[in-house]
mmCIF file of C-alpha atoms in Angstrom:
data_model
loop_
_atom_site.group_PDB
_atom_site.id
_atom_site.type_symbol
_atom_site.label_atom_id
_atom_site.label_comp_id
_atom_site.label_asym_id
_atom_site.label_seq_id
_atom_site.Cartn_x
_atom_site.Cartn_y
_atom_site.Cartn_z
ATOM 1 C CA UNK A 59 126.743 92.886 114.179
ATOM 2 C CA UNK A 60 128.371 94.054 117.243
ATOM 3 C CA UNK A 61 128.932 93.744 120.913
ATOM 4 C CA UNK A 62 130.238 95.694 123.916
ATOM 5 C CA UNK A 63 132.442 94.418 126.210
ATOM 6 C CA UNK A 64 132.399 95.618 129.703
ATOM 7 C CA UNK A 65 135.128 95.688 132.233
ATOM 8 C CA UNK A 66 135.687 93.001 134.539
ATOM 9 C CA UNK A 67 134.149 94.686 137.331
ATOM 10 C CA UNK A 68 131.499 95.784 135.742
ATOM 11 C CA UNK A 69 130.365 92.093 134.041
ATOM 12 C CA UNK A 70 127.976 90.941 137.073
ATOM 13 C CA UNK A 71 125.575 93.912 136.553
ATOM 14 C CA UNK A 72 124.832 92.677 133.151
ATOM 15 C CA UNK A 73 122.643 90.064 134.813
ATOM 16 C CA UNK A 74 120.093 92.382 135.754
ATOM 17 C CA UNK A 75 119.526 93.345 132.618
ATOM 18 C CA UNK A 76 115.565 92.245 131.263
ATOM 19 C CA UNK A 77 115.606 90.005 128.503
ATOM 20 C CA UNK A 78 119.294 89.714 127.812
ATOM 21 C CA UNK A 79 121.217 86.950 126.456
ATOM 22 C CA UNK A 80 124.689 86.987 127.581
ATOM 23 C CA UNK A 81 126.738 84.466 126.244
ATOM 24 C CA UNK A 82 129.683 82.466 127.792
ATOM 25 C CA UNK A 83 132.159 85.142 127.016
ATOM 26 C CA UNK A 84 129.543 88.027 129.195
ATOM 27 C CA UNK A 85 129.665 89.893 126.001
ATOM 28 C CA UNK A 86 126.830 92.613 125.609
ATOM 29 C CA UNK A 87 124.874 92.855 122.330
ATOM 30 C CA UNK A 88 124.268 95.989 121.230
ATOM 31 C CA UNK A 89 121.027 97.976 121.591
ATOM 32 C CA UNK A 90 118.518 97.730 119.115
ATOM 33 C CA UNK A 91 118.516 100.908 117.323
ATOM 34 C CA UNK A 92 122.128 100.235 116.621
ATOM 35 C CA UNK A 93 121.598 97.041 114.694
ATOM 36 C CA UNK A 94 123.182 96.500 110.994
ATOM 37 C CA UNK A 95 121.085 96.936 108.471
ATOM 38 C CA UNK A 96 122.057 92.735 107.216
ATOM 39 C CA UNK A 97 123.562 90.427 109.082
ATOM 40 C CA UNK A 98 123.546 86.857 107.473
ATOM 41 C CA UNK A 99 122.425 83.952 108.829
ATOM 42 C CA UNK A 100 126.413 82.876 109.150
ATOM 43 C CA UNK A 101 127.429 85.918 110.637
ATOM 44 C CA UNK A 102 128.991 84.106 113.206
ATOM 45 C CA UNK A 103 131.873 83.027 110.838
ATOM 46 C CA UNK A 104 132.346 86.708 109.783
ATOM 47 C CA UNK A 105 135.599 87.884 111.102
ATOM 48 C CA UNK A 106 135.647 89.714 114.602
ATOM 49 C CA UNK A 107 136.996 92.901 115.528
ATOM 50 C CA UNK A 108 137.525 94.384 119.198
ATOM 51 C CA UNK A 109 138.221 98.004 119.611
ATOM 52 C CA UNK A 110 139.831 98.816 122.211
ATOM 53 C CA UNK A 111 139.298 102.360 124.758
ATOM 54 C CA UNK A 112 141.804 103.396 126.947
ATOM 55 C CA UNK A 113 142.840 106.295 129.663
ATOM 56 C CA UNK A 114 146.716 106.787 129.009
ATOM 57 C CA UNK A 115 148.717 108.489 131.337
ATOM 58 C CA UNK A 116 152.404 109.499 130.719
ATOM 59 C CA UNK A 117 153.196 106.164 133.216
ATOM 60 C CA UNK A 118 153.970 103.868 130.079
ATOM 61 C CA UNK A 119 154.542 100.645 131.855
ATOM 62 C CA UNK A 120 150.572 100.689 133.208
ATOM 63 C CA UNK A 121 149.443 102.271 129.843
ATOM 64 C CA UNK A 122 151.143 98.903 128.339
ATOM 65 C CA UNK A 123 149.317 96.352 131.606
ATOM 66 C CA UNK A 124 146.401 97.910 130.439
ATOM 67 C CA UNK A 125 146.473 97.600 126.718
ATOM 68 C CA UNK A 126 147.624 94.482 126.902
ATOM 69 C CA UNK A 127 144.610 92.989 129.089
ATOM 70 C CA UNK A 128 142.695 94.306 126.597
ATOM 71 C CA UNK A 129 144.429 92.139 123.872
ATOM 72 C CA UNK A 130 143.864 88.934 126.079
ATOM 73 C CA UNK A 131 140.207 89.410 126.068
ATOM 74 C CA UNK A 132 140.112 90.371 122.716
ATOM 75 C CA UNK A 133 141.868 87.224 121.850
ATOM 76 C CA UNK A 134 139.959 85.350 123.861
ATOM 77 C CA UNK A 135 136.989 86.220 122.744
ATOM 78 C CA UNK A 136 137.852 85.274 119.112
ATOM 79 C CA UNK A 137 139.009 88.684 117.687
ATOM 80 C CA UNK A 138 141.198 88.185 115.166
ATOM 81 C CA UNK A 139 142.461 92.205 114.755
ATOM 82 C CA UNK A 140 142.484 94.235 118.356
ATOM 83 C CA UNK A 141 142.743 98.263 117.234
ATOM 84 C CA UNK A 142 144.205 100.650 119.521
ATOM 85 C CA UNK A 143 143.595 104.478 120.104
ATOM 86 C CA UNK A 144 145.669 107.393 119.523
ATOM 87 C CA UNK A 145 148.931 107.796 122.014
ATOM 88 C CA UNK A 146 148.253 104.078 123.504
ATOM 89 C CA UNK A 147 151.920 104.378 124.655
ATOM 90 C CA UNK A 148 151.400 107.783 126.717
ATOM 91 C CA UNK A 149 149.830 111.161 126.587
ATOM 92 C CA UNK A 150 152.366 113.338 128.141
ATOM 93 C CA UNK A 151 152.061 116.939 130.166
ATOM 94 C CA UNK A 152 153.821 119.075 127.976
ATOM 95 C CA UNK A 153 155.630 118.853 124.600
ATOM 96 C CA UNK A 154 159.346 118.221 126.400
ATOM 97 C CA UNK A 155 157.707 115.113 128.084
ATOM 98 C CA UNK A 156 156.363 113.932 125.190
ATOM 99 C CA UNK A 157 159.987 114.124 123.465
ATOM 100 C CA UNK A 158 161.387 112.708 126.556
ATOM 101 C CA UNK A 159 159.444 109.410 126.611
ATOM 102 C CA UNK A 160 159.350 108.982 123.181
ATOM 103 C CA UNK A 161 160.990 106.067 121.072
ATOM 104 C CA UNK A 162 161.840 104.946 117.595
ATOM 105 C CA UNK A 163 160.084 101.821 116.278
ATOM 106 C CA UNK A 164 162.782 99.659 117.396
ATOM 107 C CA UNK A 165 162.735 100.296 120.701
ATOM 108 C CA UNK A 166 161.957 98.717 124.006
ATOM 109 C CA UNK A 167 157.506 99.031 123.873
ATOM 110 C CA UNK A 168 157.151 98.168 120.142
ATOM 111 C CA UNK A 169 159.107 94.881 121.017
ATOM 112 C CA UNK A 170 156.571 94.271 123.583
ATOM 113 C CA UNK A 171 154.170 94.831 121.708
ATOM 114 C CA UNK A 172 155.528 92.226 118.836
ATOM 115 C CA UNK A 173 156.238 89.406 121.393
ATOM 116 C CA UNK A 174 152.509 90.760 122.703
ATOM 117 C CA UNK A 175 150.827 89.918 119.030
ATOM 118 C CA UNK A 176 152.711 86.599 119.052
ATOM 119 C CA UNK A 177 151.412 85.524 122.123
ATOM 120 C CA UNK A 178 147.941 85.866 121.202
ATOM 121 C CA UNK A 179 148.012 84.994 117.638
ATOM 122 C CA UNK A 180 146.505 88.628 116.930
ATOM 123 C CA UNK A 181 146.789 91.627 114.049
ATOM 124 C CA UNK A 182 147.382 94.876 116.747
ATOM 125 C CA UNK A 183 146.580 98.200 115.186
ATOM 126 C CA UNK A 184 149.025 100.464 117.310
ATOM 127 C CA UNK A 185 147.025 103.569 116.790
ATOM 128 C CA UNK A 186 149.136 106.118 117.247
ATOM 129 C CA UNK A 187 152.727 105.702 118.472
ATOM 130 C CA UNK A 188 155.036 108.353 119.156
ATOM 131 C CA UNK A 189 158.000 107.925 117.084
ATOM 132 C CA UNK A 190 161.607 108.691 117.101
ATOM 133 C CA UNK A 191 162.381 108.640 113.484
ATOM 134 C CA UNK A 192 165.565 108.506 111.465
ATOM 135 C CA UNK A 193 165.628 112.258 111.400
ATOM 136 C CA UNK A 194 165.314 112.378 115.371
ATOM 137 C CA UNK A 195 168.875 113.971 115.429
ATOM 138 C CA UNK A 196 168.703 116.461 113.067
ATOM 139 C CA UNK A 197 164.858 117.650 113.793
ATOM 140 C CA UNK A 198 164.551 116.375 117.859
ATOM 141 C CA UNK A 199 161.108 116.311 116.470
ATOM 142 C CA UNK A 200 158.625 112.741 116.431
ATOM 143 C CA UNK A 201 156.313 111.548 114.234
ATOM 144 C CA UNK A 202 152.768 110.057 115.293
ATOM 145 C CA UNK A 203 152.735 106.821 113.585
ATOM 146 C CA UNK A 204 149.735 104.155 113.166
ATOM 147 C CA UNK A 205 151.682 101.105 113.036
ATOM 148 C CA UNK A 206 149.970 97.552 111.978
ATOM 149 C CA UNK A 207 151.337 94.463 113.184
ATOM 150 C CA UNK A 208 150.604 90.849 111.823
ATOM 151 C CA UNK A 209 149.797 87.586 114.409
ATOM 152 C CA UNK A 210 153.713 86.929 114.024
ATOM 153 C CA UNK A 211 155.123 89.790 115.531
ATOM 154 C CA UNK A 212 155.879 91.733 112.279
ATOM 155 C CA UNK A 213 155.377 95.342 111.569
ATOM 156 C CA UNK A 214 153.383 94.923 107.853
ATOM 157 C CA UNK A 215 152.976 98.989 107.839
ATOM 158 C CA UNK A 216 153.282 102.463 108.979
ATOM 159 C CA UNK A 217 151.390 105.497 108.407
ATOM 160 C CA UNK A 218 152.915 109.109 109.712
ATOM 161 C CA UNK A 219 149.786 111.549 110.817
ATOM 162 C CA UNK A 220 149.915 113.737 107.927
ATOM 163 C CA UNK A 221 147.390 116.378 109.487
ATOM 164 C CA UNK A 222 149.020 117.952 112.673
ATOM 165 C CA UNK A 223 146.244 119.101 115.051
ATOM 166 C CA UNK A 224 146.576 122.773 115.596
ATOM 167 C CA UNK A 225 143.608 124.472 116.715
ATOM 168 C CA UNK A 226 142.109 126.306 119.423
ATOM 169 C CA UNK A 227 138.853 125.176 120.213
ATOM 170 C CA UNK A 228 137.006 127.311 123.455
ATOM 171 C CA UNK A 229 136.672 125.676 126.217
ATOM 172 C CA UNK A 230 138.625 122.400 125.431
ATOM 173 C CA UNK A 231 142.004 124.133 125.410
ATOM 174 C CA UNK A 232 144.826 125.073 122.830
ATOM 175 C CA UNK A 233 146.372 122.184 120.955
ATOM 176 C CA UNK A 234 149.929 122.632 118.880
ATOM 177 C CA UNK A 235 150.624 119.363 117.995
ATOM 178 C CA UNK A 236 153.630 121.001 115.887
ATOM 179 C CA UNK A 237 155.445 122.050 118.560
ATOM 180 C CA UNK A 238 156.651 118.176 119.274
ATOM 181 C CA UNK A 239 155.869 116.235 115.894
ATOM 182 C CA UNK A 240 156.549 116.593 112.204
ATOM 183 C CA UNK A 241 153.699 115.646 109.918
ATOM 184 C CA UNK A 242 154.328 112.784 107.674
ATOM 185 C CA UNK A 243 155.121 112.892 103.876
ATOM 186 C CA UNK A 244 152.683 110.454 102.410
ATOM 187 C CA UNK A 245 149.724 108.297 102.535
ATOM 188 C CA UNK A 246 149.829 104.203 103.090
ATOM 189 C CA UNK A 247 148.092 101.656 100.670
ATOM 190 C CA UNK A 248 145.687 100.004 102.264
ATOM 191 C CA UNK A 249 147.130 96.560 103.916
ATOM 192 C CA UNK A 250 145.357 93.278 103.350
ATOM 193 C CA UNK A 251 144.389 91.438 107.079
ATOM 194 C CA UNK A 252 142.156 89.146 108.584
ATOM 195 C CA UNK A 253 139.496 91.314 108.296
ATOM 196 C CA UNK A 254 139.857 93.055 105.105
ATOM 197 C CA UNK A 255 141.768 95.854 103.377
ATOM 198 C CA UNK A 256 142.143 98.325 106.239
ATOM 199 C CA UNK A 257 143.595 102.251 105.025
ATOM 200 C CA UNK A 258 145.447 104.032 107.803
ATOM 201 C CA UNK A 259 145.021 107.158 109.276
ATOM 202 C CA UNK A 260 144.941 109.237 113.046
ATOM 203 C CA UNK A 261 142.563 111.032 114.901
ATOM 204 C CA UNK A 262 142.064 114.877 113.242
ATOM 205 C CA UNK A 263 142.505 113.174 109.507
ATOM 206 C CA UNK A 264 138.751 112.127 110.016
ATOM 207 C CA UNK A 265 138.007 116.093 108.634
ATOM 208 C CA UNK A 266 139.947 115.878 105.906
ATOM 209 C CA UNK A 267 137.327 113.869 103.293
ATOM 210 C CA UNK A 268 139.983 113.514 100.397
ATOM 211 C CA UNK A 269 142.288 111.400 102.555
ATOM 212 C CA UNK A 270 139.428 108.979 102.582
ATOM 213 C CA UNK A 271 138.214 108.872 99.299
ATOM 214 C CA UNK A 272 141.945 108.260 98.392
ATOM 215 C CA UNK A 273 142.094 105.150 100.559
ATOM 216 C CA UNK A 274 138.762 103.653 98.844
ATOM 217 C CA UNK A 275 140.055 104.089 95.367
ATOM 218 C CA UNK A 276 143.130 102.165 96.600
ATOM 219 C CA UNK A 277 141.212 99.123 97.518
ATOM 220 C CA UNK A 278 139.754 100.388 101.227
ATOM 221 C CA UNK A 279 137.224 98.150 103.016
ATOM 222 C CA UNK A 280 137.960 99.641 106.168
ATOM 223 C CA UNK A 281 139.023 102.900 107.559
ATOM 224 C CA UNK A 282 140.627 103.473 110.804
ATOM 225 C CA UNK A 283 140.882 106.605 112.676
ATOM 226 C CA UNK A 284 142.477 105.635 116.207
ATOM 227 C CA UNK A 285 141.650 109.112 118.194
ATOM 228 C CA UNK A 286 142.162 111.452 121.079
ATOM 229 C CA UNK A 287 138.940 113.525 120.761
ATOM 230 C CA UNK A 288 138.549 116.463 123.024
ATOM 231 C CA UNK A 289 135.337 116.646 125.491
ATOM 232 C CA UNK A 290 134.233 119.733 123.587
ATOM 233 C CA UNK A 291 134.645 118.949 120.160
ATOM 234 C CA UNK A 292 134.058 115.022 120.401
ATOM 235 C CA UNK A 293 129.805 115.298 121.453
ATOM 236 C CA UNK A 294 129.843 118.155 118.714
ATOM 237 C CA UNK A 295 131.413 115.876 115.301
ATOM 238 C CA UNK A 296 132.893 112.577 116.704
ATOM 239 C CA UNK A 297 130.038 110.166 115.445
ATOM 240 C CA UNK A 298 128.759 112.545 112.573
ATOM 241 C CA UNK A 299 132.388 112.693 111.241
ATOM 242 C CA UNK A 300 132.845 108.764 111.592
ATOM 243 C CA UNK A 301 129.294 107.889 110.337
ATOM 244 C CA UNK A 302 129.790 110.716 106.757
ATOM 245 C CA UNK A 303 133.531 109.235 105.978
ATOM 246 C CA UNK A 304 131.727 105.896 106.160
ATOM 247 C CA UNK A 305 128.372 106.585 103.986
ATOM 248 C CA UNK A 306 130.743 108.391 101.318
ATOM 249 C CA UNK A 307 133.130 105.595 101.005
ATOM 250 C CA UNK A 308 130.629 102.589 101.632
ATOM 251 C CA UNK A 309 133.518 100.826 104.164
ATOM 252 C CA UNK A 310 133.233 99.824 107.602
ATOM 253 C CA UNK A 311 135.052 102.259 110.065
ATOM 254 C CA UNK A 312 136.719 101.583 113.121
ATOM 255 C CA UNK A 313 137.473 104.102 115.677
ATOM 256 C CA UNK A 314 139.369 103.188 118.839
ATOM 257 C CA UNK A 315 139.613 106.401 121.532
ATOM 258 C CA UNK A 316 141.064 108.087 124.373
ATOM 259 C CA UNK A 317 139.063 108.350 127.186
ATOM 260 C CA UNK A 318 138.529 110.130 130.980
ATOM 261 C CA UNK A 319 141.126 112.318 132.304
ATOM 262 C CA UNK A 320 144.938 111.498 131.449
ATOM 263 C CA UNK A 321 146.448 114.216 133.957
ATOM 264 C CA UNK A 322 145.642 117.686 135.319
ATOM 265 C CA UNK A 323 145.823 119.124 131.560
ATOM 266 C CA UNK A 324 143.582 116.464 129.561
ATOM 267 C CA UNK A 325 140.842 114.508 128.914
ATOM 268 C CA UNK A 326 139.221 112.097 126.179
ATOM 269 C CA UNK A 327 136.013 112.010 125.093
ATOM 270 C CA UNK A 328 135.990 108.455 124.281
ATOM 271 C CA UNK A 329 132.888 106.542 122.315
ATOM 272 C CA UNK A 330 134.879 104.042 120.712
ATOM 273 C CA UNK A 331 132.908 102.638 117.632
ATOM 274 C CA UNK A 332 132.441 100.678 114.546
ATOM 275 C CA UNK A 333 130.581 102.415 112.001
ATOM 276 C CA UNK A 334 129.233 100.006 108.913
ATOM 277 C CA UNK A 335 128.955 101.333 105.413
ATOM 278 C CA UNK A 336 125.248 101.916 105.471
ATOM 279 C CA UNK A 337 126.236 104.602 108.144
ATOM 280 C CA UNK A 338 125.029 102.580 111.225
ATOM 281 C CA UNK A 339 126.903 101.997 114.310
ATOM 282 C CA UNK A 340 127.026 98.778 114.868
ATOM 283 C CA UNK A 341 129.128 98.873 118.160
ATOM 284 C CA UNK A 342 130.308 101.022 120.538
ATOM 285 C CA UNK A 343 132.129 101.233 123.915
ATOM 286 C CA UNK A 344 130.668 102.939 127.225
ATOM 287 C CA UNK A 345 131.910 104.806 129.373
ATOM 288 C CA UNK A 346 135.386 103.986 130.721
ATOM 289 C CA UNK A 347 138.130 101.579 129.700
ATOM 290 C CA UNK A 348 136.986 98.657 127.659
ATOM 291 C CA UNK A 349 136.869 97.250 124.726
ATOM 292 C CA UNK A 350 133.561 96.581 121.530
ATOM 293 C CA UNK A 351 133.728 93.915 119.313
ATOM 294 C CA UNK A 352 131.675 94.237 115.858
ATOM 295 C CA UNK A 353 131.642 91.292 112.868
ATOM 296 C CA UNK A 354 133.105 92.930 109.386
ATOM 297 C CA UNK A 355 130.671 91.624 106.083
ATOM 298 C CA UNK A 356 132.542 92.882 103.323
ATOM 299 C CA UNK A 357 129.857 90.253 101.156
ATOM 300 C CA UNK A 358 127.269 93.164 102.581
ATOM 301 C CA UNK A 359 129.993 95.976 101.863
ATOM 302 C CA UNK A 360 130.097 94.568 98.291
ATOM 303 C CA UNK A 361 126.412 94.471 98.167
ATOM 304 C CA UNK A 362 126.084 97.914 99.116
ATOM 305 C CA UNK A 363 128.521 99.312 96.528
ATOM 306 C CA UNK A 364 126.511 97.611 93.502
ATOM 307 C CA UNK A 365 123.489 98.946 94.808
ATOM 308 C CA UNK A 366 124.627 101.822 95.670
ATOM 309 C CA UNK A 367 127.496 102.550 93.004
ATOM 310 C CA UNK A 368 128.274 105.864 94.096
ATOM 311 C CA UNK A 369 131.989 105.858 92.645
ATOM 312 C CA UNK A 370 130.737 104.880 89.328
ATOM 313 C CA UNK A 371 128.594 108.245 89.187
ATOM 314 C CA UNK A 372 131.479 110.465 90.367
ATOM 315 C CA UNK A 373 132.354 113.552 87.681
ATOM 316 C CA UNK A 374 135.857 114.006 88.393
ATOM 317 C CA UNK A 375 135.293 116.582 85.069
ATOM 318 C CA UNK A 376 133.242 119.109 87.031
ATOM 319 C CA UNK A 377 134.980 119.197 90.400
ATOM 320 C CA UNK A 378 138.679 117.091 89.886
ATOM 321 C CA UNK A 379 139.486 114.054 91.645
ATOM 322 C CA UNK A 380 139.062 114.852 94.858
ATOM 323 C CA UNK A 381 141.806 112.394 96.660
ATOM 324 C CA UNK A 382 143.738 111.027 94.236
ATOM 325 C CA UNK A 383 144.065 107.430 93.818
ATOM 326 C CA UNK A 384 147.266 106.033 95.497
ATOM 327 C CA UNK A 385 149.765 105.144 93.088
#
């Protein structure tokens, strides 16, 4: 099940809308050919999820007011896990800018951030920090780092981007995200929260199936792939790439994005979703800053996977494991 949440300003023309209940919160349900394919009859105790879409600029302080409005509602609406995009700190000009405004996980917007998750009782997927880490010295290189905090403030895990995103796609631009970050050595074991066992990853990982299938023999139930999708390649594979790594894994995945322009050099492509493990979306955002909420059933997930038992039928004697299970 899942909802869309407009912005403020945008919350009065919902009234118009023919046959729509809105609810005390003015959330949006989502269309009907987007429905889950089983919702129980107590879905309403299922936990909640928003997902949050942004339009970073290299101003951090706004970047942060914004994000963090975002978290209010979310926690105000009963979320108990808000999930932010790729680069919700800043998306900088150039690579020197991005160095520049950088910081390591101790610093001054990660504490925010903490004292942020505190306040609002909330698990905060940071999707995609940009990281000063121990090696800044020696490499004056950063790392892009998903970083998961718990309702108290702590950080309960880190994943580095392990696939940098160096391409040149026509029409969208060159991207060398080399130039300024290192990739990261290793993969994370999925972390137990609120609303299951969610495996880590960023953005351009979604093409890389084996990072996946790694996660969901180490216990997955969700995937995340916070993202800054370009406007050429995100109509062309953003929701087929979300909606294959969740058929082949059976888990829910949750995609928070970049959207609209960020400067004079970028923009986002945005589409924020939820993806269940039948392959439907179940929510998404629209266009603009905002945030969807979707309810995670890993009872249905677990369903699904018995009926479905897709890993049991694998023949890692023809073709290999493809992604190893984490150790």
């Amino acid at each position: 099940m899942g909802f869309i949440i407009r912005p403020p300003h945008q919350l009065l023309s919902l009234l118009s809308c023919p046959g729509l209940r809105i609810p005390r919160f003015s959330v949006l349900c989502a269309p009907p050919r987007l429905r889950t394919m089983a919702v129980s009859s107590s879905s309403w105790d299922l936990p909640l999820v928003a997902v949050c879409q942004v339009t970073s600029t290299p101003d951090k302080e706004q970047n942060f007011k914004t994000c963090a409005e975002l978290i209010r509602e979310a926690a105000r609406l009963g979320a108990c896990l808000a999930f932010l995009p790729e680069a919700f700190d800043f998306i900088a000009r150039d690579p020197a800018e991005t160095l520049r405004l950088s910081e390591p996980l101790g610093g001054k917007l990660l504490e925010e951030y903490t004292q942020l998750a505190r306040e609002c009782g909330l698990w905060l997927s940071l999707g995609g920090f940009h990281e000063r880490g121990q090696d800044w010295e020696q490499t004056q290189k950063i790392y892009n780092c998903h970083v998961i905090l718990n309702n108290m403030g702590s950080v309960v895990a880190t994943y580095r981007k392990t696939h940098l995103c160096d391409v040149e796609i026509p029409g969208q631009g060159p991207m060398r995200e080399s130039n300024s970050t290192i990739p990261g050595p290793s993969l994370e074991s999925p972390i137990s929260t609120p609303a299951g066992k969610i495996g880590l990853a960023v953005c351009y990982d979604m093409r890389f199936p084996e990072l996946s299938l790694a996660l969901v023999q180490a216990g997955a139930e969700i995937l995340t792939y916070p993202s800054a999708f370009g406007s050429v390649t995100g109509p062309a594979h953003w929701e087929v790439l979300l909606r294959a790594r969740a058929i082949e894994t059976q888990c829910y995945v949750v995609a928070a994005a970049q959207c609209g322009r960020h400067h004079e050099k970028r923009a986002s492509y945005g589409h924020s979703m939820v993806v269940d493990p039948w392959g439907t979306v179940v929510a998404r955002c629209s266009e603009g800053p905002g945030l969807c909420l979707a309810r995670i059933d890993l009872n249905y997930l677990q369903q699904l996977r018995k009926q479905l038992p897709v890993f049991q039928h694998r023949r890692p004697d023809l073709y290999g494991n493809l992604g190893h299970p984490l150790s």
